Amino acid sequence: ATVWASPDGRAWSLRSLSGPRRAREDAEALVFRDHLVFVDPQSATVYISADGADWSEQVEIVGFDRRCGAVIAALPSGRLMIAGGGDCAYGGFYTDVWVSDDARTWRQVTVPATGHARTVPWLGRMWPCSVTTSPGGLWMVGGFRIDAGVGRNLSDVWTTADGETWREVVAAGLGMEAGHAPTGYSRDEASALYVVAGKGGANGLNDNATVLNDVNVLRLPLPEFLR
């Protein structure tokens, strides 16, 4: 639970011996406005710090189903988002989206006319790659799910600016390698996403998936596509 800081990525100093909590592979640390935010979907808890040393502020996401492998992102629009993921014992996969404008108050995205939860157009999944760009928003690549006891990696690509409206950019099987849990980078000047390593293969349970060591480059659409 230690927190380290660096001005240049080379020289590091210890900021805190007792960070937000024990580390979890499914948690995400984000810079949001003038604070650091640590989102732990396994406990439905958000930890907030102004300096990286004091993490005393804790927020419970009320009504949120605890999960693993969700997309957790700070959108360029100024909103935090949690989307998808799955039961940590692989008992199901979620298609709900939760958003917050201040990291403290969270709400599930709903359909205004009915008040019911809005269902995303993509299949529920765990551990997709997610990258944010500006202009644009969030890009979600691939992921892992189980259907009728058969695990499979996904290769579709989706984008959203606000977490509420999603658009498919690359359909499954059209060029992207099927996989989950990669690292993602963006280069705005190159209009590209870089999807690095992860675990892949078209079929197979997560523990049996092939460990990848390659780089996939996705050239982004022009900004006009996103308006």
PDB file of C-alpha atoms in Angstrom:
ATOM      1  CA  ALA A   1       0.000   0.000   0.000  1.00  0.00           C
ATOM      2  CA  THR A   2       2.966   2.338  -0.456  1.00  0.00           C
ATOM      3  CA  VAL A   3       2.793   5.473  -2.624  1.00  0.00           C
ATOM      4  CA  TRP A   4       5.811   6.737  -4.550  1.00  0.00           C
ATOM      5  CA  ALA A   5       6.265   9.971  -6.494  1.00  0.00           C
ATOM      6  CA  SER A   6       8.611  11.122  -9.226  1.00  0.00           C
ATOM      7  CA  PRO A   7       9.028  14.409 -11.131  1.00  0.00           C
ATOM      8  CA  ASP A   8      10.626  12.730 -14.152  1.00  0.00           C
ATOM      9  CA  GLY A   9      10.022   8.955 -14.042  1.00  0.00           C
ATOM     10  CA  ARG A  10      13.658   8.319 -13.067  1.00  0.00           C
ATOM     11  CA  ALA A  11      14.159   9.532  -9.499  1.00  0.00           C
ATOM     12  CA  TRP A  12      11.503   8.285  -7.049  1.00  0.00           C
ATOM     13  CA  SER A  13      10.718   9.125  -3.426  1.00  0.00           C
ATOM     14  CA  LEU A  14       8.408   7.472  -0.903  1.00  0.00           C
ATOM     15  CA  ARG A  15       5.308   9.602  -0.325  1.00  0.00           C
ATOM     16  CA  SER A  16       3.307   7.306   1.978  1.00  0.00           C
ATOM     17  CA  LEU A  17       3.751   3.968   3.755  1.00  0.00           C
ATOM     18  CA  SER A  18      -0.012   3.547   4.094  1.00  0.00           C
ATOM     19  CA  GLY A  19      -1.712   4.346   0.822  1.00  0.00           C
ATOM     20  CA  PRO A  20      -5.393   3.832   0.040  1.00  0.00           C
ATOM     21  CA  ARG A  21      -5.378   0.097   0.897  1.00  0.00           C
ATOM     22  CA  ARG A  22      -3.745  -3.169  -0.052  1.00  0.00           C
ATOM     23  CA  ALA A  23      -3.021  -3.294  -3.740  1.00  0.00           C
ATOM     24  CA  ARG A  24      -5.496  -5.159  -5.954  1.00  0.00           C
ATOM     25  CA  GLU A  25      -4.972  -6.102  -9.571  1.00  0.00           C
ATOM     26  CA  ASP A  26      -8.444  -4.820 -10.486  1.00  0.00           C
ATOM     27  CA  ALA A  27      -8.113  -1.386  -8.849  1.00  0.00           C
ATOM     28  CA  GLU A  28      -7.159   1.726 -10.788  1.00  0.00           C
ATOM     29  CA  ALA A  29      -5.293   4.864  -9.739  1.00  0.00           C
ATOM     30  CA  LEU A  30      -6.305   8.034 -11.601  1.00  0.00           C
ATOM     31  CA  VAL A  31      -5.550  11.732 -11.723  1.00  0.00           C
ATOM     32  CA  PHE A  32      -8.892  13.532 -11.570  1.00  0.00           C
ATOM     33  CA  ARG A  33      -8.945  17.314 -11.549  1.00  0.00           C
ATOM     34  CA  ASP A  34      -6.749  18.343  -8.583  1.00  0.00           C
ATOM     35  CA  HIS A  35      -6.868  15.013  -6.717  1.00  0.00           C
ATOM     36  CA  LEU A  36      -5.592  11.463  -6.910  1.00  0.00           C
ATOM     37  CA  VAL A  37      -8.369   8.873  -6.976  1.00  0.00           C
ATOM     38  CA  PHE A  38      -8.012   5.145  -6.267  1.00  0.00           C
ATOM     39  CA  VAL A  39     -11.053   3.128  -7.398  1.00  0.00           C
ATOM     40  CA  ASP A  40     -11.428  -0.397  -5.993  1.00  0.00           C
ATOM     41  CA  PRO A  41     -14.382  -2.162  -7.674  1.00  0.00           C
ATOM     42  CA  GLN A  42     -13.889  -5.300  -5.568  1.00  0.00           C
ATOM     43  CA  SER A  43     -14.939  -3.389  -2.445  1.00  0.00           C
ATOM     44  CA  ALA A  44     -17.062  -0.688  -4.160  1.00  0.00           C
ATOM     45  CA  THR A  45     -14.836   1.898  -2.498  1.00  0.00           C
ATOM     46  CA  VAL A  46     -13.163   5.052  -3.802  1.00  0.00           C
ATOM     47  CA  TYR A  47     -10.173   6.588  -1.990  1.00  0.00           C
ATOM     48  CA  ILE A  48      -9.276  10.253  -2.574  1.00  0.00           C
ATOM     49  CA  SER A  49      -6.075  12.166  -1.845  1.00  0.00           C
ATOM     50  CA  ALA A  50      -4.923  15.721  -2.508  1.00  0.00           C
ATOM     51  CA  ASP A  51      -1.227  14.970  -2.073  1.00  0.00           C
ATOM     52  CA  GLY A  52      -0.692  11.197  -2.329  1.00  0.00           C
ATOM     53  CA  ALA A  53       0.169  10.973   1.377  1.00  0.00           C
ATOM     54  CA  ASP A  54      -3.191  11.383   3.136  1.00  0.00           C
ATOM     55  CA  TRP A  55      -5.854   8.931   1.874  1.00  0.00           C
ATOM     56  CA  SER A  56      -8.322   9.399   4.717  1.00  0.00           C
ATOM     57  CA  GLU A  57     -11.269  10.256   2.461  1.00  0.00           C
ATOM     58  CA  GLN A  58     -13.216   7.132   1.501  1.00  0.00           C
ATOM     59  CA  VAL A  59     -16.428   6.880  -0.516  1.00  0.00           C
ATOM     60  CA  GLU A  60     -18.739   3.882  -0.929  1.00  0.00           C
ATOM     61  CA  ILE A  61     -20.428   3.450  -4.321  1.00  0.00           C
ATOM     62  CA  VAL A  62     -23.954   2.739  -3.105  1.00  0.00           C
ATOM     63  CA  GLY A  63     -25.849   0.061  -5.056  1.00  0.00           C
ATOM     64  CA  PHE A  64     -22.790  -0.983  -7.040  1.00  0.00           C
ATOM     65  CA  ASP A  65     -22.224  -4.717  -7.627  1.00  0.00           C
ATOM     66  CA  ARG A  66     -18.652  -5.564  -6.629  1.00  0.00           C
ATOM     67  CA  ARG A  67     -16.637  -6.906  -9.528  1.00  0.00           C
ATOM     68  CA  CYS A  68     -13.313  -7.583 -11.217  1.00  0.00           C
ATOM     69  CA  GLY A  69     -11.914  -6.496 -14.565  1.00  0.00           C
ATOM     70  CA  ALA A  70     -14.019  -3.361 -15.108  1.00  0.00           C
ATOM     71  CA  VAL A  71     -13.081  -0.376 -17.247  1.00  0.00           C
ATOM     72  CA  ILE A  72     -12.175   2.491 -14.883  1.00  0.00           C
ATOM     73  CA  ALA A  73     -11.335   5.804 -16.519  1.00  0.00           C
ATOM     74  CA  ALA A  74     -11.251   9.576 -16.226  1.00  0.00           C
ATOM     75  CA  LEU A  75     -12.960  10.801 -19.385  1.00  0.00           C
ATOM     76  CA  PRO A  76     -11.771  13.984 -21.145  1.00  0.00           C
ATOM     77  CA  SER A  77     -15.264  15.393 -20.546  1.00  0.00           C
ATOM     78  CA  GLY A  78     -14.445  15.675 -16.823  1.00  0.00           C
ATOM     79  CA  ARG A  79     -16.298  12.584 -15.628  1.00  0.00           C
ATOM     80  CA  LEU A  80     -15.153   9.393 -13.913  1.00  0.00           C
ATOM     81  CA  MET A  81     -16.571   6.134 -15.260  1.00  0.00           C
ATOM     82  CA  ILE A  82     -16.750   2.468 -14.279  1.00  0.00           C
ATOM     83  CA  ALA A  83     -18.105   0.147 -16.982  1.00  0.00           C
ATOM     84  CA  GLY A  84     -18.558  -3.584 -17.392  1.00  0.00           C
ATOM     85  CA  GLY A  85     -16.385  -6.132 -15.629  1.00  0.00           C
ATOM     86  CA  GLY A  86     -17.528  -9.422 -14.192  1.00  0.00           C
ATOM     87  CA  ASP A  87     -18.118 -11.459 -11.082  1.00  0.00           C
ATOM     88  CA  CYS A  88     -14.697 -12.292  -9.636  1.00  0.00           C
ATOM     89  CA  ALA A  89     -15.600 -16.008  -9.613  1.00  0.00           C
ATOM     90  CA  TYR A  90     -16.635 -15.809 -13.311  1.00  0.00           C
ATOM     91  CA  GLY A  91     -20.305 -16.152 -12.388  1.00  0.00           C
ATOM     92  CA  GLY A  92     -21.491 -13.405 -14.746  1.00  0.00           C
ATOM     93  CA  PHE A  93     -20.499 -10.365 -16.772  1.00  0.00           C
ATOM     94  CA  TYR A  94     -21.820  -6.832 -16.347  1.00  0.00           C
ATOM     95  CA  THR A  95     -23.111  -4.352 -18.929  1.00  0.00           C
ATOM     96  CA  ASP A  96     -23.842  -1.418 -16.617  1.00  0.00           C
ATOM     97  CA  VAL A  97     -22.067   1.943 -16.460  1.00  0.00           C
ATOM     98  CA  TRP A  98     -21.501   4.137 -13.398  1.00  0.00           C
ATOM     99  CA  VAL A  99     -20.351   7.769 -13.543  1.00  0.00           C
ATOM    100  CA  SER A 100     -19.313  10.539 -11.169  1.00  0.00           C
ATOM    101  CA  ASP A 101     -18.602  14.227 -11.667  1.00  0.00           C
ATOM    102  CA  ASP A 102     -16.706  14.662  -8.393  1.00  0.00           C
ATOM    103  CA  ALA A 103     -15.398  11.142  -7.414  1.00  0.00           C
ATOM    104  CA  ARG A 104     -17.689  11.226  -4.369  1.00  0.00           C
ATOM    105  CA  THR A 105     -21.244  10.910  -5.688  1.00  0.00           C
ATOM    106  CA  TRP A 106     -21.830   8.054  -8.123  1.00  0.00           C
ATOM    107  CA  ARG A 107     -24.881   7.134 -10.188  1.00  0.00           C
ATOM    108  CA  GLN A 108     -25.743   4.376 -12.583  1.00  0.00           C
ATOM    109  CA  VAL A 109     -26.400   5.527 -16.137  1.00  0.00           C
ATOM    110  CA  THR A 110     -30.109   5.134 -16.879  1.00  0.00           C
ATOM    111  CA  VAL A 111     -32.565   5.690 -19.699  1.00  0.00           C
ATOM    112  CA  PRO A 112     -34.202   9.085 -18.967  1.00  0.00           C
ATOM    113  CA  ALA A 113     -37.632   8.051 -20.253  1.00  0.00           C
ATOM    114  CA  THR A 114     -37.906   5.000 -17.984  1.00  0.00           C
ATOM    115  CA  GLY A 115     -35.329   5.445 -15.246  1.00  0.00           C
ATOM    116  CA  HIS A 116     -34.140   1.891 -15.896  1.00  0.00           C
ATOM    117  CA  ALA A 117     -30.455   1.047 -16.148  1.00  0.00           C
ATOM    118  CA  ARG A 118     -29.037   1.742 -19.586  1.00  0.00           C
ATOM    119  CA  THR A 119     -27.522  -1.406 -21.144  1.00  0.00           C
ATOM    120  CA  VAL A 120     -24.438  -0.906 -23.266  1.00  0.00           C
ATOM    121  CA  PRO A 121     -24.428  -2.320 -26.831  1.00  0.00           C
ATOM    122  CA  TRP A 122     -21.324  -4.447 -26.229  1.00  0.00           C
ATOM    123  CA  LEU A 123     -21.015  -7.857 -24.599  1.00  0.00           C
ATOM    124  CA  GLY A 124     -20.147  -7.862 -20.909  1.00  0.00           C
ATOM    125  CA  ARG A 125     -16.454  -8.534 -20.403  1.00  0.00           C
ATOM    126  CA  MET A 126     -13.526  -8.479 -18.008  1.00  0.00           C
ATOM    127  CA  TRP A 127     -10.083  -6.878 -18.449  1.00  0.00           C
ATOM    128  CA  PRO A 128     -10.472  -5.035 -21.748  1.00  0.00           C
ATOM    129  CA  CYS A 129      -7.821  -2.527 -22.745  1.00  0.00           C
ATOM    130  CA  SER A 130      -8.986   1.068 -22.211  1.00  0.00           C
ATOM    131  CA  VAL A 131      -7.278   4.246 -23.369  1.00  0.00           C
ATOM    132  CA  THR A 132      -8.449   7.862 -23.316  1.00  0.00           C
ATOM    133  CA  THR A 133      -7.601  10.410 -25.990  1.00  0.00           C
ATOM    134  CA  SER A 134      -8.346  14.072 -26.562  1.00  0.00           C
ATOM    135  CA  PRO A 135     -10.208  14.880 -28.705  1.00  0.00           C
ATOM    136  CA  GLY A 136     -12.251  11.741 -28.623  1.00  0.00           C
ATOM    137  CA  GLY A 137     -12.874  10.003 -25.343  1.00  0.00           C
ATOM    138  CA  LEU A 138     -12.422   6.462 -24.142  1.00  0.00           C
ATOM    139  CA  TRP A 139     -11.491   3.556 -26.409  1.00  0.00           C
ATOM    140  CA  MET A 140     -12.181   0.001 -25.233  1.00  0.00           C
ATOM    141  CA  VAL A 141     -10.421  -2.909 -26.940  1.00  0.00           C
ATOM    142  CA  GLY A 142     -11.173  -6.606 -26.507  1.00  0.00           C
ATOM    143  CA  GLY A 143     -11.625  -8.355 -23.168  1.00  0.00           C
ATOM    144  CA  PHE A 144     -12.567 -11.778 -21.831  1.00  0.00           C
ATOM    145  CA  ARG A 145     -15.898 -13.516 -21.153  1.00  0.00           C
ATOM    146  CA  ILE A 146     -17.345 -17.007 -20.683  1.00  0.00           C
ATOM    147  CA  ASP A 147     -20.353 -18.301 -22.602  1.00  0.00           C
ATOM    148  CA  ALA A 148     -21.862 -21.699 -21.690  1.00  0.00           C
ATOM    149  CA  GLY A 149     -18.663 -22.645 -19.876  1.00  0.00           C
ATOM    150  CA  VAL A 150     -16.396 -21.750 -22.793  1.00  0.00           C
ATOM    151  CA  GLY A 151     -14.008 -18.849 -22.286  1.00  0.00           C
ATOM    152  CA  ARG A 152     -13.147 -16.580 -25.170  1.00  0.00           C
ATOM    153  CA  ASN A 153     -11.108 -13.481 -25.823  1.00  0.00           C
ATOM    154  CA  LEU A 154     -12.649 -10.589 -27.725  1.00  0.00           C
ATOM    155  CA  SER A 155     -11.286  -8.327 -30.450  1.00  0.00           C
ATOM    156  CA  ASP A 156     -13.919  -5.609 -30.977  1.00  0.00           C
ATOM    157  CA  VAL A 157     -13.223  -1.899 -30.361  1.00  0.00           C
ATOM    158  CA  TRP A 158     -15.717   0.611 -28.926  1.00  0.00           C
ATOM    159  CA  THR A 159     -15.554   4.314 -28.099  1.00  0.00           C
ATOM    160  CA  THR A 160     -17.506   6.699 -25.865  1.00  0.00           C
ATOM    161  CA  ALA A 161     -17.177  10.357 -24.928  1.00  0.00           C
ATOM    162  CA  ASP A 162     -19.431  10.320 -21.861  1.00  0.00           C
ATOM    163  CA  GLY A 163     -19.996   6.682 -20.836  1.00  0.00           C
ATOM    164  CA  GLU A 164     -23.605   6.842 -21.994  1.00  0.00           C
ATOM    165  CA  THR A 165     -23.427   6.626 -25.783  1.00  0.00           C
ATOM    166  CA  TRP A 166     -21.127   3.986 -27.309  1.00  0.00           C
ATOM    167  CA  ARG A 167     -20.059   3.426 -30.908  1.00  0.00           C
ATOM    168  CA  GLU A 168     -18.419   0.349 -32.386  1.00  0.00           C
ATOM    169  CA  VAL A 169     -15.251   1.269 -34.298  1.00  0.00           C
ATOM    170  CA  VAL A 170     -13.860  -2.161 -35.181  1.00  0.00           C
ATOM    171  CA  ALA A 171     -16.099  -5.230 -35.301  1.00  0.00           C
ATOM    172  CA  ALA A 172     -14.904  -8.573 -33.955  1.00  0.00           C
ATOM    173  CA  GLY A 173     -12.551 -10.408 -36.274  1.00  0.00           C
ATOM    174  CA  LEU A 174     -11.665  -7.384 -38.399  1.00  0.00           C
ATOM    175  CA  GLY A 175      -7.976  -6.941 -37.767  1.00  0.00           C
ATOM    176  CA  MET A 176      -7.482  -6.633 -33.992  1.00  0.00           C
ATOM    177  CA  GLU A 177      -6.006  -9.617 -32.172  1.00  0.00           C
ATOM    178  CA  ALA A 178      -8.321 -11.248 -29.632  1.00  0.00           C
ATOM    179  CA  GLY A 179      -7.034 -10.695 -26.104  1.00  0.00           C
ATOM    180  CA  HIS A 180      -7.471  -9.237 -22.652  1.00  0.00           C
ATOM    181  CA  ALA A 181      -5.487  -7.424 -19.942  1.00  0.00           C
ATOM    182  CA  PRO A 182      -3.067  -5.629 -22.267  1.00  0.00           C
ATOM    183  CA  THR A 183      -1.497  -2.240 -21.630  1.00  0.00           C
ATOM    184  CA  GLY A 184      -2.760   0.616 -23.786  1.00  0.00           C
ATOM    185  CA  TYR A 185      -1.157   3.883 -24.861  1.00  0.00           C
ATOM    186  CA  SER A 186      -2.243   6.732 -27.096  1.00  0.00           C
ATOM    187  CA  ARG A 187      -0.277   9.167 -29.223  1.00  0.00           C
ATOM    188  CA  ASP A 188      -2.511  12.038 -30.216  1.00  0.00           C
ATOM    189  CA  GLU A 189       0.039  13.408 -32.662  1.00  0.00           C
ATOM    190  CA  ALA A 190       0.064  10.038 -34.461  1.00  0.00           C
ATOM    191  CA  SER A 191      -3.726   9.503 -34.181  1.00  0.00           C
ATOM    192  CA  ALA A 192      -3.093   5.979 -32.943  1.00  0.00           C
ATOM    193  CA  LEU A 193      -3.690   3.562 -30.102  1.00  0.00           C
ATOM    194  CA  TYR A 194      -1.020   1.067 -29.090  1.00  0.00           C
ATOM    195  CA  VAL A 195      -2.227  -2.183 -27.506  1.00  0.00           C
ATOM    196  CA  VAL A 196       0.740  -3.955 -25.904  1.00  0.00           C
ATOM    197  CA  ALA A 197       1.059  -7.574 -24.699  1.00  0.00           C
ATOM    198  CA  GLY A 198      -1.697  -9.090 -22.504  1.00  0.00           C
ATOM    199  CA  LYS A 199      -3.196 -12.571 -22.753  1.00  0.00           C
ATOM    200  CA  GLY A 200      -4.794 -13.838 -25.932  1.00  0.00           C
ATOM    201  CA  GLY A 201      -5.991 -16.571 -28.210  1.00  0.00           C
ATOM    202  CA  ALA A 202      -9.468 -16.953 -29.620  1.00  0.00           C
ATOM    203  CA  ASN A 203     -10.518 -19.589 -27.069  1.00  0.00           C
ATOM    204  CA  GLY A 204      -9.614 -20.926 -23.642  1.00  0.00           C
ATOM    205  CA  LEU A 205     -10.144 -20.005 -20.014  1.00  0.00           C
ATOM    206  CA  ASN A 206      -8.173 -17.100 -18.619  1.00  0.00           C
ATOM    207  CA  ASP A 207      -5.616 -19.272 -16.802  1.00  0.00           C
ATOM    208  CA  ASN A 208      -4.867 -21.166 -20.016  1.00  0.00           C
ATOM    209  CA  ALA A 209      -4.685 -18.176 -22.341  1.00  0.00           C
ATOM    210  CA  THR A 210      -1.529 -17.475 -24.317  1.00  0.00           C
ATOM    211  CA  VAL A 211       0.704 -14.748 -22.886  1.00  0.00           C
ATOM    212  CA  LEU A 212       1.318 -12.217 -25.650  1.00  0.00           C
ATOM    213  CA  ASN A 213       4.443 -10.200 -26.384  1.00  0.00           C
ATOM    214  CA  ASP A 214       3.396  -8.099 -29.352  1.00  0.00           C
ATOM    215  CA  VAL A 215       2.145  -4.620 -30.191  1.00  0.00           C
ATOM    216  CA  ASN A 216      -1.049  -3.858 -32.129  1.00  0.00           C
ATOM    217  CA  VAL A 217      -1.501  -0.369 -33.581  1.00  0.00           C
ATOM    218  CA  LEU A 218      -4.969   0.999 -34.264  1.00  0.00           C
ATOM    219  CA  ARG A 219      -5.116   4.128 -36.404  1.00  0.00           C
ATOM    220  CA  LEU A 220      -7.892   6.307 -35.041  1.00  0.00           C
ATOM    221  CA  PRO A 221     -10.648   7.884 -37.129  1.00  0.00           C
ATOM    222  CA  LEU A 222     -10.464  11.586 -37.826  1.00  0.00           C
ATOM    223  CA  PRO A 223     -11.987  13.804 -35.106  1.00  0.00           C
ATOM    224  CA  GLU A 224     -14.986  14.477 -37.372  1.00  0.00           C
ATOM    225  CA  PHE A 225     -15.997  10.836 -36.881  1.00  0.00           C
ATOM    226  CA  LEU A 226     -16.522  11.460 -33.176  1.00  0.00           C
ATOM    227  CA  ARG A 227     -18.847  14.439 -33.404  1.00  0.00           C
TER     228      ARG A 227
END
